[in-house]
mmCIF file with all atom_site columns, C-alpha atoms in Angstrom:
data_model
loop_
_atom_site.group_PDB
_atom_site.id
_atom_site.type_symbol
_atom_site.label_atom_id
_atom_site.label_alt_id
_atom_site.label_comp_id
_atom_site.label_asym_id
_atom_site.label_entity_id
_atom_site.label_seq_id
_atom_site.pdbx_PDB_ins_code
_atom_site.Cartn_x
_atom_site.Cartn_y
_atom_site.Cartn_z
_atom_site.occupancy
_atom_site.B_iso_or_equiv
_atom_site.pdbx_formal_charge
_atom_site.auth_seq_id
_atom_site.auth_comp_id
_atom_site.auth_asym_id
_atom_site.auth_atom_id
_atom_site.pdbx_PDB_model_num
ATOM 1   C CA . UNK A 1 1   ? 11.119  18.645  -5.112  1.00 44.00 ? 247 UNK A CA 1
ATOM 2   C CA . UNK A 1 2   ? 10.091  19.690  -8.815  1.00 51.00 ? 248 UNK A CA 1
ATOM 3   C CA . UNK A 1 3   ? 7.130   18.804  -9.972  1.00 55.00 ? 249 UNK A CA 1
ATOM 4   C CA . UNK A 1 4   ? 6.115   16.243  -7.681  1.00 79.00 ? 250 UNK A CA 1
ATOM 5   C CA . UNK A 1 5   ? 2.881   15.028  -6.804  1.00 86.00 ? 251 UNK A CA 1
ATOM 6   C CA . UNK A 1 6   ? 1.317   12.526  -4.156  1.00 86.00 ? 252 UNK A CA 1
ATOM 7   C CA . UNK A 1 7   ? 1.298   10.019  -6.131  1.00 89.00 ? 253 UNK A CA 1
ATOM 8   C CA . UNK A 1 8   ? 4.884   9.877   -7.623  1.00 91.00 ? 254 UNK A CA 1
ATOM 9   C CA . UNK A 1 9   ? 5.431   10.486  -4.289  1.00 91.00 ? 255 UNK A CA 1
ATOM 10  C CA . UNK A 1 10  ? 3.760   7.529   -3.120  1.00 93.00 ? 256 UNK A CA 1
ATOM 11  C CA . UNK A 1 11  ? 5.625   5.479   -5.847  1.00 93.00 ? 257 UNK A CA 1
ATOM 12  C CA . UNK A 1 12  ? 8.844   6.550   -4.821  1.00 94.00 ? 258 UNK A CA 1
ATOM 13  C CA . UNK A 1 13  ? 8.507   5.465   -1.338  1.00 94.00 ? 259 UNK A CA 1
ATOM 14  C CA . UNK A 1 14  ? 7.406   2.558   -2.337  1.00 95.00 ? 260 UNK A CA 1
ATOM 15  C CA . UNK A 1 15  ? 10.677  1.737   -4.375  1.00 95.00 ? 261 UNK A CA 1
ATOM 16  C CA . UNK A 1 16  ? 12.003  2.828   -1.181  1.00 95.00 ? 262 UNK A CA 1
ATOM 17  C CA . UNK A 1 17  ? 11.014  0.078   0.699   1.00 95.00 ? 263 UNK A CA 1
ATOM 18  C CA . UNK A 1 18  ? 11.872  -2.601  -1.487  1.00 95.00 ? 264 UNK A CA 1
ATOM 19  C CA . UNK A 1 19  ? 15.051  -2.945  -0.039  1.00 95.00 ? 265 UNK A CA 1
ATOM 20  C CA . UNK A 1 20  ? 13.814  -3.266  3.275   1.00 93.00 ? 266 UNK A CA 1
ATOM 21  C CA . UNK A 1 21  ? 11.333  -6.048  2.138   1.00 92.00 ? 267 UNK A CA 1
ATOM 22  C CA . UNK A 1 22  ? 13.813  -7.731  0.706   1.00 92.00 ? 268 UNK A CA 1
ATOM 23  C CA . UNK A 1 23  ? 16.031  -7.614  3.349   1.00 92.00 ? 269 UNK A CA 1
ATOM 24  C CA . UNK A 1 24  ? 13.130  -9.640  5.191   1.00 88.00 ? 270 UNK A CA 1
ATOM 25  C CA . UNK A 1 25  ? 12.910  -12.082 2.726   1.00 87.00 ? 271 UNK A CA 1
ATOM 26  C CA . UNK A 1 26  ? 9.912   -10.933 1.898   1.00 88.00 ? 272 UNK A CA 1
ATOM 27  C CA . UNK A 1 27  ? 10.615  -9.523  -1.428  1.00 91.00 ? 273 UNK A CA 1
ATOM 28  C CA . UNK A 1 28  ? 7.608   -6.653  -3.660  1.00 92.00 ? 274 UNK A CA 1
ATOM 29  C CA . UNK A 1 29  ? 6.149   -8.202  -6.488  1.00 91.00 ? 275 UNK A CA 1
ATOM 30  C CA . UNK A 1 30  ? 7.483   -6.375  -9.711  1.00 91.00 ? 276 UNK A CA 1
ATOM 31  C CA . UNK A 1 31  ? 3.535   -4.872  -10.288 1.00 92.00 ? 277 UNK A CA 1
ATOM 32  C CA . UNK A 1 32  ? 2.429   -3.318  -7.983  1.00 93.00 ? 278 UNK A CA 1
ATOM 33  C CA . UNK A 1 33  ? 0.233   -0.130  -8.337  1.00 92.00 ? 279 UNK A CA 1
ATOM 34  C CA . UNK A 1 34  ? 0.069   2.788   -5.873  1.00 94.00 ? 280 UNK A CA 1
ATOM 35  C CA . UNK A 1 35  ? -2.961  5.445   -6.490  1.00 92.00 ? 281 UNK A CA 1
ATOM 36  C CA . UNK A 1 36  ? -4.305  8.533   -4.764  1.00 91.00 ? 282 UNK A CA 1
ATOM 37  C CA . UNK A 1 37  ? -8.306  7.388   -4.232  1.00 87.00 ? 283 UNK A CA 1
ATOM 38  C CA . UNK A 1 38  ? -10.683 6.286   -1.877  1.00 86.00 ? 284 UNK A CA 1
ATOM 39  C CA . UNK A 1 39  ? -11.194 2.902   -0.505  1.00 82.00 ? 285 UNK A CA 1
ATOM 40  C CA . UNK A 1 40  ? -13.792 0.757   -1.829  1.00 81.00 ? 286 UNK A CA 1
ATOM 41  C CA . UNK A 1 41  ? -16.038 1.791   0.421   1.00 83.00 ? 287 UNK A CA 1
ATOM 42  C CA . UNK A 1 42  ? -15.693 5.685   -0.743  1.00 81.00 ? 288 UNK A CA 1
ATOM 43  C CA . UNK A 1 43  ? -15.232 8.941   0.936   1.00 80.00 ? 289 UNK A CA 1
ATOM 44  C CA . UNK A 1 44  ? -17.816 7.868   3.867   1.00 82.00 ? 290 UNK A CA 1
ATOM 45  C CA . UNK A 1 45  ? -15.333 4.677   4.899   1.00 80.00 ? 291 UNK A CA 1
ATOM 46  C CA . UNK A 1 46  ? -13.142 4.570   7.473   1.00 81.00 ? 292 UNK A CA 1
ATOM 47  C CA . UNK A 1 47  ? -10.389 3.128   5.939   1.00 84.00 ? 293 UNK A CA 1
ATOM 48  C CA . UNK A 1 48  ? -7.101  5.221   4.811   1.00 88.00 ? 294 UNK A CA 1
ATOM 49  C CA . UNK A 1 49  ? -5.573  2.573   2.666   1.00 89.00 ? 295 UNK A CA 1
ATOM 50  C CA . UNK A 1 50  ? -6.423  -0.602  1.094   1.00 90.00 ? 296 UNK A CA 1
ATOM 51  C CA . UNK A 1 51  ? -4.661  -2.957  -1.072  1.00 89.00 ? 297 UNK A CA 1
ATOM 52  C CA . UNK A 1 52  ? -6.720  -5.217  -4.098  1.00 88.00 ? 298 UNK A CA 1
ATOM 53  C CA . UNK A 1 53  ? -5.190  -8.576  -4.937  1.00 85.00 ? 299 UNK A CA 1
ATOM 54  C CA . UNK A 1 54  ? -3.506  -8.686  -8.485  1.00 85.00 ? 300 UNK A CA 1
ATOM 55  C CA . UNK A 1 55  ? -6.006  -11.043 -9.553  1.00 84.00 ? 301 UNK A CA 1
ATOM 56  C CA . UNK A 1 56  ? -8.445  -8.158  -9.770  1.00 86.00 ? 302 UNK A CA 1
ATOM 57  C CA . UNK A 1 57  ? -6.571  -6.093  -12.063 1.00 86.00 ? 303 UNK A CA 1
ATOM 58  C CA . UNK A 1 58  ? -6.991  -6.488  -15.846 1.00 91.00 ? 304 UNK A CA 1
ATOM 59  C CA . UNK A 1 59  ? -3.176  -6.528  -15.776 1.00 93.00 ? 305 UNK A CA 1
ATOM 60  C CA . UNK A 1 60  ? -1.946  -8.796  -12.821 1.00 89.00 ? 306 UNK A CA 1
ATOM 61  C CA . UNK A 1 61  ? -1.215  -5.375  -11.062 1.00 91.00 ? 307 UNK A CA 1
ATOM 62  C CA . UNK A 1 62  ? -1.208  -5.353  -7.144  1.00 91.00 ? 308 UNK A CA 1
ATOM 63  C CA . UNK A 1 63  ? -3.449  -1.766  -6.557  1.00 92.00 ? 309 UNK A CA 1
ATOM 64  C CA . UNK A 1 64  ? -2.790  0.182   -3.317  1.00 94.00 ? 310 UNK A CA 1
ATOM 65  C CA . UNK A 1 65  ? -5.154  2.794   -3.022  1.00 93.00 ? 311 UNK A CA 1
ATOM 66  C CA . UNK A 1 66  ? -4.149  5.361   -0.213  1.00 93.00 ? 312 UNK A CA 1
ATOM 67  C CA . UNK A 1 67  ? -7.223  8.640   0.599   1.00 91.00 ? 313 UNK A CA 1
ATOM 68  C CA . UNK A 1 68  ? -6.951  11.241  -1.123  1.00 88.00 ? 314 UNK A CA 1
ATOM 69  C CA . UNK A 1 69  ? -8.655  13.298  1.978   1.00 86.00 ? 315 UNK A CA 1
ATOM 70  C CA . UNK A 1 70  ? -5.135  12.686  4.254   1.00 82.00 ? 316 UNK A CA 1
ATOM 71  C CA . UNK A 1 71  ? -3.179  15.300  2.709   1.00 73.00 ? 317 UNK A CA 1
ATOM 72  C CA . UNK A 1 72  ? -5.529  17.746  3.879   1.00 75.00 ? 318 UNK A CA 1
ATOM 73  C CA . UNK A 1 73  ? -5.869  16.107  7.562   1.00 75.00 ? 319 UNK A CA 1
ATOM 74  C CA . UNK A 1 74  ? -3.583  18.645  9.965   1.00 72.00 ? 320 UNK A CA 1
ATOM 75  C CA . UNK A 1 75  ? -2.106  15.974  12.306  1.00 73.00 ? 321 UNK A CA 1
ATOM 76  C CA . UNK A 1 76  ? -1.371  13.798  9.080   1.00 73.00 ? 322 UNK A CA 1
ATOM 77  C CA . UNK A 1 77  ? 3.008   13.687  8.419   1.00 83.00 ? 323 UNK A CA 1
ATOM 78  C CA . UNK A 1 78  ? 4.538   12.275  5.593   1.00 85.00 ? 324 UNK A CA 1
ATOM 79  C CA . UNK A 1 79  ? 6.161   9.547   8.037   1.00 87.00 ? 325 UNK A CA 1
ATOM 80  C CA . UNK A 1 80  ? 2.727   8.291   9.094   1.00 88.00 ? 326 UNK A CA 1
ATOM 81  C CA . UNK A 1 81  ? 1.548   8.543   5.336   1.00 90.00 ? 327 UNK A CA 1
ATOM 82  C CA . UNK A 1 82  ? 4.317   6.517   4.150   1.00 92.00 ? 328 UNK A CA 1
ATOM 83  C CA . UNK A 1 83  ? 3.567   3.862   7.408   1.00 91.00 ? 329 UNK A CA 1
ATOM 84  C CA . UNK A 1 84  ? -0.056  3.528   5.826   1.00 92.00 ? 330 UNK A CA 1
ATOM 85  C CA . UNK A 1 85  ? 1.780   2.575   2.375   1.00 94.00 ? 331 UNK A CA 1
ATOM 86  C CA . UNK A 1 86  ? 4.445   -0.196  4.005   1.00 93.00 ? 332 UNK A CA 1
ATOM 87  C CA . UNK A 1 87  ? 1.377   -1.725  5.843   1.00 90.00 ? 333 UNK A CA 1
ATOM 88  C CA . UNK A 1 88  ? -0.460  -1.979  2.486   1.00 91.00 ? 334 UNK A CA 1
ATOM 89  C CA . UNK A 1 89  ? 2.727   -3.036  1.135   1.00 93.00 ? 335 UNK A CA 1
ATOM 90  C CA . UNK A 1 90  ? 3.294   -6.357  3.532   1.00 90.00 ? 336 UNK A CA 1
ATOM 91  C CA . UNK A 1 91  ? -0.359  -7.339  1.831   1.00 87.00 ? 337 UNK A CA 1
ATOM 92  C CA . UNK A 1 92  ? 1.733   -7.660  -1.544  1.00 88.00 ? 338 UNK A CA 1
ATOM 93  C CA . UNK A 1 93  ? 4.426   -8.991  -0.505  1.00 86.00 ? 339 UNK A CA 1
ATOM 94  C CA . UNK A 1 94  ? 2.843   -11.951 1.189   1.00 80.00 ? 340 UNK A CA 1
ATOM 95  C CA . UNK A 1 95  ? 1.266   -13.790 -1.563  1.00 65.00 ? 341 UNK A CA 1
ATOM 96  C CA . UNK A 1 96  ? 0.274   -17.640 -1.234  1.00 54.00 ? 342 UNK A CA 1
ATOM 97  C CA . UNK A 1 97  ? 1.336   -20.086 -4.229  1.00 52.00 ? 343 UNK A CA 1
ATOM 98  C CA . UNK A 1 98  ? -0.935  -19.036 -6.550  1.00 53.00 ? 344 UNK A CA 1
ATOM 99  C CA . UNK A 1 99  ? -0.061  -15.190 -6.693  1.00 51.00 ? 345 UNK A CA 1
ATOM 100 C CA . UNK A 1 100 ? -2.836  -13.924 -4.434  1.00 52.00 ? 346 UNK A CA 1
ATOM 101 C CA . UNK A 1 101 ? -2.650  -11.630 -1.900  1.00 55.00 ? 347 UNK A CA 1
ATOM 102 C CA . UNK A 1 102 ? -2.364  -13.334 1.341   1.00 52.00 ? 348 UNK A CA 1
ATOM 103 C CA . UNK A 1 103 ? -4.770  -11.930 3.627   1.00 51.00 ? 349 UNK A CA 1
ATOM 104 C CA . UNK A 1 104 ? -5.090  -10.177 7.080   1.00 53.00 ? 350 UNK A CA 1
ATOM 105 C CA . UNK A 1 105 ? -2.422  -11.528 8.872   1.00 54.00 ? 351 UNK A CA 1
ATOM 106 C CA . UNK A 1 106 ? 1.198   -11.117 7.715   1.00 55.00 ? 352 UNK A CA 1
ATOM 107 C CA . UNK A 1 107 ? 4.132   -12.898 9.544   1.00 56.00 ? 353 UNK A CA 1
ATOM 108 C CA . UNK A 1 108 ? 5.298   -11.682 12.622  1.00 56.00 ? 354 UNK A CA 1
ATOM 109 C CA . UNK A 1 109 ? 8.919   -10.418 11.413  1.00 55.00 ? 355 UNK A CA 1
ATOM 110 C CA . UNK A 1 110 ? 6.715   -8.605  8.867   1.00 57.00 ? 356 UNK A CA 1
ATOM 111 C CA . UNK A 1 111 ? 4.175   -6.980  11.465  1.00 51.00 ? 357 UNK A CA 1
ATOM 112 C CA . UNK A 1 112 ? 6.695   -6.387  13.917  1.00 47.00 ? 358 UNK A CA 1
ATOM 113 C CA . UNK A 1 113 ? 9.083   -4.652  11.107  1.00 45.00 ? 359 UNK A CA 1
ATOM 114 C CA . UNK A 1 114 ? 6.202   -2.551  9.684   1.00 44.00 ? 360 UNK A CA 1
ATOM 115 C CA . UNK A 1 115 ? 4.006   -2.145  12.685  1.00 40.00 ? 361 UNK A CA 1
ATOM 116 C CA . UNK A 1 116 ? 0.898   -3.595  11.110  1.00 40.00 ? 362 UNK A CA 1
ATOM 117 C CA . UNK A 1 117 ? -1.062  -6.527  11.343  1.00 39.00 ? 363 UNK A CA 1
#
């Protein structure tokens, strides 16, 4: 890889996957946002990603945040980095009518296909 970092390698997964979303009719929003950065709750939370609904971006912008503290955990792989980002990625690709993100519960064929829930 030249000149890559974790975040436009993040972003590039991402594009990735859109195939695979769409292939279960559950098609990625055109803006969506992945960062390196801590959780809302900061360093001291527990969670490793976490995905803000577009309506709280000043641009309409789904934002994934993933830690930036992973890439220096020694059991963490790129494979299990790149299952945190599809999990936050079913969060933005299941929006209700009005554009929101839809919650804590994704569909089943989306679960079961990305191993979240």
């Amino acid at each position: 890889m030249t000149d890559d970092n974790r975040e436009s390698w993040l972003n590039r997964v991402a594009l990735g996957m859109a195939s695979l979303f769409a292939a279960l009719d559950a098609p990625l929003p055109a803006r969506v946002r992945v960062a390196i950065g801590f959780t809302s709750r900061g360093a001291k939370g527990k969670a490793i990603g976490e995905c803000w609904d577009n309506r709280r971006s000043a641009d309409g912008h789904f934002e994934i945040f993933i830690r930036p503290d992973l890439a220096h955990a020694p059991d963490a792989m790129p494979a299990q980095i790149a299952a945190i980002l599809a999990h936050e990625l079913v969060h933005t690709a299941v929006v209700t009518p009005r554009g929101s993100c839809a919650a804590r519960r994704p569909p089943a064929h989306l679960a079961s296909a990305g191993r979240c829930g």
